[in-house]
mmCIF file of C-alpha atoms and ligand atoms in Angstrom:
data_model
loop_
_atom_site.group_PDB
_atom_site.id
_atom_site.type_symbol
_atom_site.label_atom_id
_atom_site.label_comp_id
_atom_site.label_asym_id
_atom_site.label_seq_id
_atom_site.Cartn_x
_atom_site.Cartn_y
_atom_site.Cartn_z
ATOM 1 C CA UNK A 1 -21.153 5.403 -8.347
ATOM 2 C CA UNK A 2 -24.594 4.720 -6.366
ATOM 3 C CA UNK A 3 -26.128 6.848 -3.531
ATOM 4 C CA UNK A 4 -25.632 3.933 -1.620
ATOM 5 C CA UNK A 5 -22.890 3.185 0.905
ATOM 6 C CA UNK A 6 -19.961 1.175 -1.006
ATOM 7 C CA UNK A 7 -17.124 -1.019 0.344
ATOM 8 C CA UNK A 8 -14.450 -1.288 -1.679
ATOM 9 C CA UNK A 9 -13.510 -4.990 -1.944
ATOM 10 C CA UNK A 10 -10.062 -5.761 -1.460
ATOM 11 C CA UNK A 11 -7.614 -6.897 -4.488
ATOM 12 C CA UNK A 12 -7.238 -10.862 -4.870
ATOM 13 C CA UNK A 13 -5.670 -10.854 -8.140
ATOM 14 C CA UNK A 14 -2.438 -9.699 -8.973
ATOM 15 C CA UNK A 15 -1.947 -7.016 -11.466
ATOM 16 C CA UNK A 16 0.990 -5.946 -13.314
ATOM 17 C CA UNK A 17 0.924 -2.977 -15.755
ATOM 18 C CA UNK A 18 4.307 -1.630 -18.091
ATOM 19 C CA UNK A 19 5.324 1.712 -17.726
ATOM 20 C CA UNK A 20 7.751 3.166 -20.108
ATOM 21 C CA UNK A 21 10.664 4.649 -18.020
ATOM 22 C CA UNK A 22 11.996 6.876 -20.530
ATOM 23 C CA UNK A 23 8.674 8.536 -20.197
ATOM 24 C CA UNK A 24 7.105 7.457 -17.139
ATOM 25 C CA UNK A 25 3.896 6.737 -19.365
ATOM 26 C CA UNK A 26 2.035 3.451 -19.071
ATOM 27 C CA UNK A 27 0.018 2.479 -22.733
ATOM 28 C CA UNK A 28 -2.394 0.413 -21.454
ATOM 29 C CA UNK A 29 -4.098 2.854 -18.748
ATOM 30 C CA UNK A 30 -5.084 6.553 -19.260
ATOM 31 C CA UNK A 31 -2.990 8.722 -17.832
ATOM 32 C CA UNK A 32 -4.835 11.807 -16.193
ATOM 33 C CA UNK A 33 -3.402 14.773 -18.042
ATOM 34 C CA UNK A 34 -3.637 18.558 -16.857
ATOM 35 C CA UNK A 35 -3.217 21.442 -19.178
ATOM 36 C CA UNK A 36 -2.200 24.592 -17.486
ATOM 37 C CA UNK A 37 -5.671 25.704 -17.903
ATOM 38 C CA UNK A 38 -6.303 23.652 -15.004
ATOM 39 C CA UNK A 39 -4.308 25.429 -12.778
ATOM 40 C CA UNK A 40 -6.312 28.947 -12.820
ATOM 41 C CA UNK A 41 -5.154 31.312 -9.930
ATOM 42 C CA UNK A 42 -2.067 29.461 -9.013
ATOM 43 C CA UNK A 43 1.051 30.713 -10.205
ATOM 44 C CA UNK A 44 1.666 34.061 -9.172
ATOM 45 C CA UNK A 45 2.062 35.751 -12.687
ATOM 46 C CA UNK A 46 -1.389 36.257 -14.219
ATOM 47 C CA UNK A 47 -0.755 37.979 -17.158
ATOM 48 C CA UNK A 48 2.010 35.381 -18.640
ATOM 49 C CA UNK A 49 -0.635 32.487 -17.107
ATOM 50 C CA UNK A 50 -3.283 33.700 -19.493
ATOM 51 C CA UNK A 51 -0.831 34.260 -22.454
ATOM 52 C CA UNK A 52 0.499 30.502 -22.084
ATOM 53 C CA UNK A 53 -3.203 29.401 -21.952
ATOM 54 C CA UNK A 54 -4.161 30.904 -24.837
ATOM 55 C CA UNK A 55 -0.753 30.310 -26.789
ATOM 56 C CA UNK A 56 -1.631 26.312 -27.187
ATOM 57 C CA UNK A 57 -2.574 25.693 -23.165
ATOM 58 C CA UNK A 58 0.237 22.849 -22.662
ATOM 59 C CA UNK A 59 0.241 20.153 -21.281
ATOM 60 C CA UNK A 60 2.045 20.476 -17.863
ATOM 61 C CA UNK A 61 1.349 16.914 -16.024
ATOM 62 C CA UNK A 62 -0.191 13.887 -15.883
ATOM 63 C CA UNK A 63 -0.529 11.059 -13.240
ATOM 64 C CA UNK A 64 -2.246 7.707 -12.996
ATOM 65 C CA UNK A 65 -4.984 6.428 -11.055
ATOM 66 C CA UNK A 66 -4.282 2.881 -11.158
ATOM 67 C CA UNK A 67 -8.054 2.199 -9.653
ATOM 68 C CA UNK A 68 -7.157 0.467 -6.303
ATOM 69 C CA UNK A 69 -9.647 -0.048 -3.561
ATOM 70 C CA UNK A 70 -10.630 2.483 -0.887
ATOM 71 C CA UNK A 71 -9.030 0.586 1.778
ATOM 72 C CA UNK A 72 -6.270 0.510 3.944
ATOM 73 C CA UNK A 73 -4.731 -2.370 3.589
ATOM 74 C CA UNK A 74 -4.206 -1.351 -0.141
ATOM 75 C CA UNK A 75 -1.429 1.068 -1.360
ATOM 76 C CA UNK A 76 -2.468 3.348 -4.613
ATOM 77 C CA UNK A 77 0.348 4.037 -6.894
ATOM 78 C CA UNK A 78 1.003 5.424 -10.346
ATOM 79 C CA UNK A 79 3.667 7.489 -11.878
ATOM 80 C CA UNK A 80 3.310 11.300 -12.302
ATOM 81 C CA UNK A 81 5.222 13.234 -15.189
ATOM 82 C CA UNK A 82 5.389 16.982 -14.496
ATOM 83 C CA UNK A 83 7.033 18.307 -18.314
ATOM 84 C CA UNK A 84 9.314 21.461 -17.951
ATOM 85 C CA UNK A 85 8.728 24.984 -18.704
ATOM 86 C CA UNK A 86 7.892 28.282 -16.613
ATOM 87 C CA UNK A 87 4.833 30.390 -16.368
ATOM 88 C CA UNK A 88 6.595 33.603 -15.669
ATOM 89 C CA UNK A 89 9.428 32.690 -13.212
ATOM 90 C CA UNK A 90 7.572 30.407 -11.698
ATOM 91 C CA UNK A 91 8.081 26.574 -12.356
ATOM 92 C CA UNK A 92 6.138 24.219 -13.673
ATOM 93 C CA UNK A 93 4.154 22.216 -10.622
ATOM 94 C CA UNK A 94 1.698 19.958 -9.917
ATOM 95 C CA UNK A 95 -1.861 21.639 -8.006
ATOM 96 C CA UNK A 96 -1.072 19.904 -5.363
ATOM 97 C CA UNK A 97 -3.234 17.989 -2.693
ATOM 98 C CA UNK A 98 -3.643 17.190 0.931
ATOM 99 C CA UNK A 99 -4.744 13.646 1.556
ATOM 100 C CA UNK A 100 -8.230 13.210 2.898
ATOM 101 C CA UNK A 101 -7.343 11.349 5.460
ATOM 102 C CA UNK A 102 -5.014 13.284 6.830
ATOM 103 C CA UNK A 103 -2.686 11.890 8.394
ATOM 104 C CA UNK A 104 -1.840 9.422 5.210
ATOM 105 C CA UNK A 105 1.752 9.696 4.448
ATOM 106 C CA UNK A 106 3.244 9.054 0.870
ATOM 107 C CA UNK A 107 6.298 7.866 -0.669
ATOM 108 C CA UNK A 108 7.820 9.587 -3.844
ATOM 109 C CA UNK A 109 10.537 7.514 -5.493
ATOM 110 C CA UNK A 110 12.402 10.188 -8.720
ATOM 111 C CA UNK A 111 13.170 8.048 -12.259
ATOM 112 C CA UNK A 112 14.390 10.872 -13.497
ATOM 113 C CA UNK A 113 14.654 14.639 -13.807
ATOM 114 C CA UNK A 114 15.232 17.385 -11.241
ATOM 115 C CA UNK A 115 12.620 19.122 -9.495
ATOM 116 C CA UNK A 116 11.604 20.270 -5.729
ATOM 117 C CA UNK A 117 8.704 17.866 -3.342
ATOM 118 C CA UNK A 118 6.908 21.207 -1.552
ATOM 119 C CA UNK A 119 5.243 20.596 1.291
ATOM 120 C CA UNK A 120 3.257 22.088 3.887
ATOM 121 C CA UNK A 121 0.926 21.413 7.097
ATOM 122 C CA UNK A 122 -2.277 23.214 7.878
ATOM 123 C CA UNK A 123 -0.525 24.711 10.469
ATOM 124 C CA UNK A 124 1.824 26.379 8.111
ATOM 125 C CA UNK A 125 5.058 24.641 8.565
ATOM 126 C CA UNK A 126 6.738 24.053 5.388
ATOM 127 C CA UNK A 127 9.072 21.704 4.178
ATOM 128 C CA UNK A 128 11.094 21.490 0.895
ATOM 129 C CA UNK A 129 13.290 17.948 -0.512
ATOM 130 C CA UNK A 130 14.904 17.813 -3.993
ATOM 131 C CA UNK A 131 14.002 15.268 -6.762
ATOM 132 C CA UNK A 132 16.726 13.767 -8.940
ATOM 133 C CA UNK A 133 17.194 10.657 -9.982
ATOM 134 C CA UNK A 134 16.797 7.558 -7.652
ATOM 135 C CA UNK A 135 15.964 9.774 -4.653
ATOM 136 C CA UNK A 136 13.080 8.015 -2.598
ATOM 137 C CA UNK A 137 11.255 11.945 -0.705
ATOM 138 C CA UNK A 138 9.001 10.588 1.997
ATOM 139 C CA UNK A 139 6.280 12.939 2.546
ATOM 140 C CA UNK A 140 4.757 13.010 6.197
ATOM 141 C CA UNK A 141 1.909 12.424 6.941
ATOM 142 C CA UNK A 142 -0.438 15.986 6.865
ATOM 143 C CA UNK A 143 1.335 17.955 4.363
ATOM 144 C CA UNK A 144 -0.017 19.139 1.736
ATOM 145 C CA UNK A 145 2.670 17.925 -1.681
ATOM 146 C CA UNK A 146 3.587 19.576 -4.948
ATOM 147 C CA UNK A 147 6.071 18.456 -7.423
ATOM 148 C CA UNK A 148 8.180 21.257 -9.105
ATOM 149 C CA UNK A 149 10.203 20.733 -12.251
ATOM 150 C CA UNK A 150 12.800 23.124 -12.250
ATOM 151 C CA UNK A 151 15.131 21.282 -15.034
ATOM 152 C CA UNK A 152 14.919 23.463 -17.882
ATOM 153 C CA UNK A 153 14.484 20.602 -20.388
ATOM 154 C CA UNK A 154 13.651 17.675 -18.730
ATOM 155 C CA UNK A 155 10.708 16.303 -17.819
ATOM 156 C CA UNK A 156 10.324 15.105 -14.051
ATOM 157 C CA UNK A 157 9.505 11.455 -13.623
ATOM 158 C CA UNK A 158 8.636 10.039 -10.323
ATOM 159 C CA UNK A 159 6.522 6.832 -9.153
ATOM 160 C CA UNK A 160 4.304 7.273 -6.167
ATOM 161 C CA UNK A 161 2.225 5.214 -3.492
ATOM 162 C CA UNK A 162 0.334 5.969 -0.632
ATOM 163 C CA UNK A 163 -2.527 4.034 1.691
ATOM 164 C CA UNK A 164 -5.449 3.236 -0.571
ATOM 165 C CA UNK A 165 -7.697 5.081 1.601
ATOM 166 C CA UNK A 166 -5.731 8.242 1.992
ATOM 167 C CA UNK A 167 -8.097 10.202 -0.661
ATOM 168 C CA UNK A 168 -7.430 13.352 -2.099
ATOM 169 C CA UNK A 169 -8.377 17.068 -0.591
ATOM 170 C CA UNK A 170 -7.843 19.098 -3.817
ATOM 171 C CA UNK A 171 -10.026 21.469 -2.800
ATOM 172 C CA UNK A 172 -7.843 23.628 0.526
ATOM 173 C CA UNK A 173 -4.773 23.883 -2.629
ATOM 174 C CA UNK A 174 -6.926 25.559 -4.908
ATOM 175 C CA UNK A 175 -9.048 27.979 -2.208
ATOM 176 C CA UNK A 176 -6.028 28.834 -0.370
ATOM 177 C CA UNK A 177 -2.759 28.116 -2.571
ATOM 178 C CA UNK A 178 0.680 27.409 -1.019
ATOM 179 C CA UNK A 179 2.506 29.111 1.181
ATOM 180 C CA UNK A 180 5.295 29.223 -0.447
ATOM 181 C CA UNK A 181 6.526 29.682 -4.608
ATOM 182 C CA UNK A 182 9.439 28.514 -6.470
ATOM 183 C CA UNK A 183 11.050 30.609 -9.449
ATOM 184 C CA UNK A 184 13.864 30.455 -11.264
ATOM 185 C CA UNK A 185 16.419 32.960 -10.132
ATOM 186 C CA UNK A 186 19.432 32.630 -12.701
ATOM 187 C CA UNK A 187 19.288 29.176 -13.140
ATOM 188 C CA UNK A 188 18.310 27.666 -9.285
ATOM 189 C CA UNK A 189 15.415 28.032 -7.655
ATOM 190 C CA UNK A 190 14.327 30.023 -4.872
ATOM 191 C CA UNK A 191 11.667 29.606 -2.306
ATOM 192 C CA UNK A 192 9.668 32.643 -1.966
ATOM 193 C CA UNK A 193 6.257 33.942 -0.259
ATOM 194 C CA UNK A 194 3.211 33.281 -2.336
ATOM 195 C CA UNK A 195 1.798 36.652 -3.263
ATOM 196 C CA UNK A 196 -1.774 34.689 -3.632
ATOM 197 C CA UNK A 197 -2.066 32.775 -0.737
ATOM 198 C CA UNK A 198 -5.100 32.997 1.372
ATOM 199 C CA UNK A 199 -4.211 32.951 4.722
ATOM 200 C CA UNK B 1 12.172 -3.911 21.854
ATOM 201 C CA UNK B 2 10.912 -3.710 25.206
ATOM 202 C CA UNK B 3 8.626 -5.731 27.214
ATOM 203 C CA UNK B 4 6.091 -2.458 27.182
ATOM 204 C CA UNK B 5 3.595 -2.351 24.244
ATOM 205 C CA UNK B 6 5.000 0.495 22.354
ATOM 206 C CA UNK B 7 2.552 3.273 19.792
ATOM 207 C CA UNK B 8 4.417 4.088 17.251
ATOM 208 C CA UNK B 9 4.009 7.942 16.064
ATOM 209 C CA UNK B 10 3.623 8.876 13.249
ATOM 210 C CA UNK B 11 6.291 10.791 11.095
ATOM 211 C CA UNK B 12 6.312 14.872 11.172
ATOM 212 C CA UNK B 13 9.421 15.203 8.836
ATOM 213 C CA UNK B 14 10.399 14.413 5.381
ATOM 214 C CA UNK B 15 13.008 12.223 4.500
ATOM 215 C CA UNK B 16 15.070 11.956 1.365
ATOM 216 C CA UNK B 17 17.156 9.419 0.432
ATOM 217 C CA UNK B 18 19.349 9.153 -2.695
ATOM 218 C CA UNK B 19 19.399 5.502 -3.979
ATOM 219 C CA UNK B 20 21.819 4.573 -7.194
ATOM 220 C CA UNK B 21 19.306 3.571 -9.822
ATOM 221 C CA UNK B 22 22.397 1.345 -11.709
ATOM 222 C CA UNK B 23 22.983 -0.581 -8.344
ATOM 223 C CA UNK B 24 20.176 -0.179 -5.941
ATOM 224 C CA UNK B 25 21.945 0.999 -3.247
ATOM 225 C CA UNK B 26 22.018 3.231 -0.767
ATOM 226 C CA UNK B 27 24.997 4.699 0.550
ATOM 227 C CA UNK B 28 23.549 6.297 3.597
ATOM 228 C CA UNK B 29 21.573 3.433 5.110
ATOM 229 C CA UNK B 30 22.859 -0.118 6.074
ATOM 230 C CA UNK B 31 21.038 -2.586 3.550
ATOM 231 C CA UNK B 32 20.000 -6.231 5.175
ATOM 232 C CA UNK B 33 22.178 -8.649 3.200
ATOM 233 C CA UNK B 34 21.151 -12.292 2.839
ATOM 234 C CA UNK B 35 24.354 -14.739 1.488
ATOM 235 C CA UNK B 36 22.623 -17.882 0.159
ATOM 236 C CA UNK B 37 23.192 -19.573 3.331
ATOM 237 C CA UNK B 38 20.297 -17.723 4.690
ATOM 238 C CA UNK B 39 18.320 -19.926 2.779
ATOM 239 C CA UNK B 40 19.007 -23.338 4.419
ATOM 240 C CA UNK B 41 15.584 -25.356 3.308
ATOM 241 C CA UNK B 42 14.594 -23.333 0.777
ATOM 242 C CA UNK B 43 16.395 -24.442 -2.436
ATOM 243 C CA UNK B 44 15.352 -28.206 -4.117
ATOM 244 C CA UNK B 45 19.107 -29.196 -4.940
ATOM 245 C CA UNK B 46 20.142 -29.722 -1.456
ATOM 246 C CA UNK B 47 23.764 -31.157 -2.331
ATOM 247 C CA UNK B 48 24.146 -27.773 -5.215
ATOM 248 C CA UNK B 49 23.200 -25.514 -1.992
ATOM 249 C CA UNK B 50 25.896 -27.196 0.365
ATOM 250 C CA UNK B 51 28.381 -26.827 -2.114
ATOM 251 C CA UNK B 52 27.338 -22.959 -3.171
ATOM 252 C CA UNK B 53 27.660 -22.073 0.771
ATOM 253 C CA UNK B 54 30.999 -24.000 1.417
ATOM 254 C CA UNK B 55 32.338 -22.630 -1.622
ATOM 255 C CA UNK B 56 32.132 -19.031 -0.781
ATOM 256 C CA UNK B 57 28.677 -18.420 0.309
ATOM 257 C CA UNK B 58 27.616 -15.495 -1.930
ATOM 258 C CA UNK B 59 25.262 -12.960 -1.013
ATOM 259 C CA UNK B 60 21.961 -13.741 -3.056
ATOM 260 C CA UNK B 61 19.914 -10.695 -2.221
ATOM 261 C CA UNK B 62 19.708 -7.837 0.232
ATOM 262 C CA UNK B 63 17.150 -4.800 0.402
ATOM 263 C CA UNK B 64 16.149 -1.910 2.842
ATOM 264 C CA UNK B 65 14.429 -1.754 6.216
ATOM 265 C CA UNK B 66 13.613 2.700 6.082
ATOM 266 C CA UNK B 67 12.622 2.312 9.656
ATOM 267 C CA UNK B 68 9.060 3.780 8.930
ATOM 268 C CA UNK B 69 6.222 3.598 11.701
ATOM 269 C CA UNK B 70 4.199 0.450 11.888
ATOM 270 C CA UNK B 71 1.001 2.649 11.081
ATOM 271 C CA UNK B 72 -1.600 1.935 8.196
ATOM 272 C CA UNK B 73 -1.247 5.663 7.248
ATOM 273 C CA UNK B 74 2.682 5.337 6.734
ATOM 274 C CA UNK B 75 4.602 3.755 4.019
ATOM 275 C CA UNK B 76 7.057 1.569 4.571
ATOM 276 C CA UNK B 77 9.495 1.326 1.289
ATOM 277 C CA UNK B 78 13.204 0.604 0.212
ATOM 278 C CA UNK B 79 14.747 -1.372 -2.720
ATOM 279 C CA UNK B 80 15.331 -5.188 -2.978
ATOM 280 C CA UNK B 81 18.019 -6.345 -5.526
ATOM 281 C CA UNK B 82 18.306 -9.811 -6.141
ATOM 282 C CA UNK B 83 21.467 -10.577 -7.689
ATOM 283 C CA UNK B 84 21.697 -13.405 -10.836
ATOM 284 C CA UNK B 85 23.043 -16.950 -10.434
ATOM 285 C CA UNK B 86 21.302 -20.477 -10.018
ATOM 286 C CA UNK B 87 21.455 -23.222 -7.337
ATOM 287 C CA UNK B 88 21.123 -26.335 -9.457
ATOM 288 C CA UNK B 89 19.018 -25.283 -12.145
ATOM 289 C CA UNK B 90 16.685 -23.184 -9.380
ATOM 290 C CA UNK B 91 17.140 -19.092 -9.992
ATOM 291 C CA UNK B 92 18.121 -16.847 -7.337
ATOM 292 C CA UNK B 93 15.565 -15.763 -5.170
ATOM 293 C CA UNK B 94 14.506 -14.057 -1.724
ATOM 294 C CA UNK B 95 13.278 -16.055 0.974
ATOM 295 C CA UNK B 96 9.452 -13.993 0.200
ATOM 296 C CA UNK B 97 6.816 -13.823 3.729
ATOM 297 C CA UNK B 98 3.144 -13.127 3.951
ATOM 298 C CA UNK B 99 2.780 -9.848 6.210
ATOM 299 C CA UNK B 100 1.759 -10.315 9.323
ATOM 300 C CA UNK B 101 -1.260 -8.392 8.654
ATOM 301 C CA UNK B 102 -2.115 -10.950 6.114
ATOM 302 C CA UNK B 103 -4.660 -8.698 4.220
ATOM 303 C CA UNK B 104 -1.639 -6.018 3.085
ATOM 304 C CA UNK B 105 -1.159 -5.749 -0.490
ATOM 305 C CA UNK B 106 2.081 -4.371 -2.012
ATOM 306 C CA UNK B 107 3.563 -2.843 -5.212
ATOM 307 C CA UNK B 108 6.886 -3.334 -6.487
ATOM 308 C CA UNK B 109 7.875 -1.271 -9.053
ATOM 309 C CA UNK B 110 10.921 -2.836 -11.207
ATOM 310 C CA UNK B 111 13.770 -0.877 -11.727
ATOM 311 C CA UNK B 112 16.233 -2.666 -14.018
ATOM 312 C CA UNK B 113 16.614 -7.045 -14.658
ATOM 313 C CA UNK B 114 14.177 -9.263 -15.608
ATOM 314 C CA UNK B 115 12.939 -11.592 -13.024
ATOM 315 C CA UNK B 116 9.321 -13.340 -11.822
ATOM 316 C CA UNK B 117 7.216 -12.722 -8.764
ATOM 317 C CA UNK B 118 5.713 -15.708 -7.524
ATOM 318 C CA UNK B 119 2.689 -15.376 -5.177
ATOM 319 C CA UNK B 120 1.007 -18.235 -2.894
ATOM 320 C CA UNK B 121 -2.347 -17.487 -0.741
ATOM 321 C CA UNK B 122 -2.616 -19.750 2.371
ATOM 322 C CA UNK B 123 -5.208 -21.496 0.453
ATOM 323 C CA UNK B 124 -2.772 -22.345 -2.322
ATOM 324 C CA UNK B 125 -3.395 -20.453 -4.954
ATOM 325 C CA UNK B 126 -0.572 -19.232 -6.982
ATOM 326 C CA UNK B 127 -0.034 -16.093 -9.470
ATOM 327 C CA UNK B 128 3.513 -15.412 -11.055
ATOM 328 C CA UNK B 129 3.819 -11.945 -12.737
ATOM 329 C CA UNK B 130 6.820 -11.120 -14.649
ATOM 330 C CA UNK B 131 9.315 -8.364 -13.823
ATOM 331 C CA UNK B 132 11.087 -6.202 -16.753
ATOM 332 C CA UNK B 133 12.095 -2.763 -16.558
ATOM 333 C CA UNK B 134 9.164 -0.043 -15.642
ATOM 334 C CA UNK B 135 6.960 -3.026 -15.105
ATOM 335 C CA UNK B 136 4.838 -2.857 -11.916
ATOM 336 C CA UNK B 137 3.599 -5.609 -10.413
ATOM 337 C CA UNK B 138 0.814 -5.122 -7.544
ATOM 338 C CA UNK B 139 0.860 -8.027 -4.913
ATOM 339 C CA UNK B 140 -2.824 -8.599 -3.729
ATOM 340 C CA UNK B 141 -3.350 -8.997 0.261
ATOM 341 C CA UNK B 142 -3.369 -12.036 1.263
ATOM 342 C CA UNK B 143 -0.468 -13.632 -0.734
ATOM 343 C CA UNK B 144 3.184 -14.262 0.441
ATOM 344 C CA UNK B 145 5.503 -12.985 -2.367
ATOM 345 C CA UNK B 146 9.226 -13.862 -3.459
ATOM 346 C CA UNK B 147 11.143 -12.155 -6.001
ATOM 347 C CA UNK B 148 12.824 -14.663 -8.819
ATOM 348 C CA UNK B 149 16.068 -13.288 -10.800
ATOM 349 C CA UNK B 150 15.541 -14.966 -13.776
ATOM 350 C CA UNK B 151 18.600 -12.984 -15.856
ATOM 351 C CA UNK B 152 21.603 -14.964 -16.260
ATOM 352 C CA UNK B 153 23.455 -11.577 -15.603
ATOM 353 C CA UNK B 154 21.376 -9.025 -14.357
ATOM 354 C CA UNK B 155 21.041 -7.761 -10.840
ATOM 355 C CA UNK B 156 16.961 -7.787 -10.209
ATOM 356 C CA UNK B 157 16.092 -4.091 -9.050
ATOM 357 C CA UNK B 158 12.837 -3.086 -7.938
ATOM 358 C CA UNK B 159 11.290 -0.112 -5.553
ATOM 359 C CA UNK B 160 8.663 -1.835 -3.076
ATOM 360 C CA UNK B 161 6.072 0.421 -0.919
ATOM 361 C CA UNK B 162 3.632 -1.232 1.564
ATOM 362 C CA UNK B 163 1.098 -0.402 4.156
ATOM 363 C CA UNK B 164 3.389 0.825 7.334
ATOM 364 C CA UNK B 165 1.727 -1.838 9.592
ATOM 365 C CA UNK B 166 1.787 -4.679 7.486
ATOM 366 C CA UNK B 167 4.710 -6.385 9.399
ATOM 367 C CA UNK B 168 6.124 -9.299 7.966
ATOM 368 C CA UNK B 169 5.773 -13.526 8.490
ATOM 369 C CA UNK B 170 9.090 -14.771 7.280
ATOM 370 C CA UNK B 171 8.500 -18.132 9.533
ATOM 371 C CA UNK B 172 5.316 -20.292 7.257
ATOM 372 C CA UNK B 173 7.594 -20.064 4.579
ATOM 373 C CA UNK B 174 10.941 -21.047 6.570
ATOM 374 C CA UNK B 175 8.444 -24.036 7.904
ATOM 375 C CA UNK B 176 6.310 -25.304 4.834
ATOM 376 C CA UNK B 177 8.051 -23.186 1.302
ATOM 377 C CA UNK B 178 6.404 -22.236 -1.703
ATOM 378 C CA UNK B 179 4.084 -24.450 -3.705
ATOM 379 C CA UNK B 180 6.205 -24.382 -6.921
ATOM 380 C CA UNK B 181 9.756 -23.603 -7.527
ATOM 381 C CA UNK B 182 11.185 -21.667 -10.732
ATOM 382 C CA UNK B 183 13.931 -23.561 -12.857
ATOM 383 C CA UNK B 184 16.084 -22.858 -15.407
ATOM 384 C CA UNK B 185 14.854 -24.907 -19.156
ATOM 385 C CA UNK B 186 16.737 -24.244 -21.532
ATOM 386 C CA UNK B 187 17.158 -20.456 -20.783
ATOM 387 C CA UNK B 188 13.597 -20.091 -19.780
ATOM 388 C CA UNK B 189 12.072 -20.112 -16.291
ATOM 389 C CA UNK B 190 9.948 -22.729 -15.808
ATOM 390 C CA UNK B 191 7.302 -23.501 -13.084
ATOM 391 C CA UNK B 192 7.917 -26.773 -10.866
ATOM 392 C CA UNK B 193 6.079 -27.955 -8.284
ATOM 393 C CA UNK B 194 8.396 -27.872 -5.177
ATOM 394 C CA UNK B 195 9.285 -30.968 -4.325
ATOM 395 C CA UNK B 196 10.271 -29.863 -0.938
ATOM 396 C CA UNK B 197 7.520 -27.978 0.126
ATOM 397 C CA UNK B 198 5.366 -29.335 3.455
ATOM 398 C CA UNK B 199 1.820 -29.594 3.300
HETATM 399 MN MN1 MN C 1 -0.740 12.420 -2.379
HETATM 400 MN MN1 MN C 2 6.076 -7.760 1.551
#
């Protein structure tokens, strides 16, 4: 990257790129992989966070960023594994993201596993769809989204695409936090008030 | 449609919708179903098309309209299953478009079958990826697109997201066709130029 001003050139050449649906995992592009390290001061329970950080620090997801242009004519897509597991009661998630632009909407299509698409506006309205397999969640445009594994064994698989210029505001998820949490409460989750958030 | 330019708004709600990952289908929205006689024109072996249609005209492919917005920060998305047979020795195929907003790339992400997608810019140059299971295959702007079943057996699945106001240009194909057509040789597709197409 340069100081300068860049315009992303649009695509002319058609690209096509194997992804391995049994594990959502494409060999010939790094994936983007997040330990739970990475997710410092979001789940609710600090004291089992730390212990699972320091007991190995798993992996909990990874995505792709399949390098399309900045534009909107072009639509960014990838697949994003989040692997099961709890930190407390609390599922295993994704940090989470508004889109830059903010009004970018996104389209979540589930290849397998069971999880939760969280969602929420900057107004504070929240909205919740469930994952399983084959289930397309369209996620309006300005809300914040967070996947949620809440399959105890699987891990959950989903491809994704959304406006090539939409962007990525990482930053309001981890000042803030979401509204809202989901734990395991004997076996199905439950939506409950994030003892964290920054209002 | 009325007379009245019309602004679409934006979407404020998310929408699930559980598609059957072995079929393609949606129970809960009407798919848009194209029997082969859809494709008057289209195919090389005129007199193998006539008889096809009279003799039961079977439905060749069919795929989703979700309704989305006709906004560059929405998503419009849906499945597309192409099912197997031949029409002389010419695979099953959709009719393909440019989009209307010619620039407007596209990913289809393939679910299940094995198939091609042949590409054509206005200019006349032509990619063909190939579609197997997990593959995605990212159609640059600027290129009309049709999906080839090249299985003898398979349905051809895949999950398709473009940019929400990329609107589509069915009618320079309906008028001129593709450059090259995609046979059957011996079990393996081949590429032909089209001996019907208009210059
Ligand atoms: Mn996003
Ligand atoms: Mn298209």
């Amino acid at each position: 990257m340069t100081e300068s001003t860049t315009v992303a050139e649009a695509t002319t050449v058609a690209v096509a790129t194997q992804f391995d649906l049994a594990t959502g995992l494409a060999e010939s592009v790094p994936s983007l992989r997040r330990p739970l390290s990475a997710m410092t001061g979001m789940y609710a329970d600090t004291a089992a966070f730390e212990a699972a950080v320091a007991d190995g620090d798993p992996l909990t997801y990874e995505f792709y960023d399949m390098g399309v242009p900045a534009l909107e004519t072009e639509i960014a897509y990838g697949t994003s594994i989040t692997y099961p597991g709890k930190v407390g009661d609390e599922y295993h998630m994704t940090k989470g993201h508004f889109h830059e632009r903010l009004e970018s909407a996104e389209i979540y299509f589930c290849l397998s596993g069971r999880g939760l698409m969280l969602m929420e506006s900057p107004e504070g309205d929240v909205q919740v769809e469930e994952f399983a397999p084959g289930r397309a969640v369209y996620v309006p445009g300005r809300y914040a989204h967070r996947s949620v594994n809440t399959s105890p064994d699987e891990p959950l698989i989903t491809f994704f695409a959304f406006p090539g210029d939409a962007g990525h505001d990482y930053g309001t998820i981890e000042t803030k936090g979401f509204r809202k949490i989901v734990v395991d409460r004997d076996g199905e989750p439950e939506l409950l008030d994030n003892p964290r958030w920054v209002g």
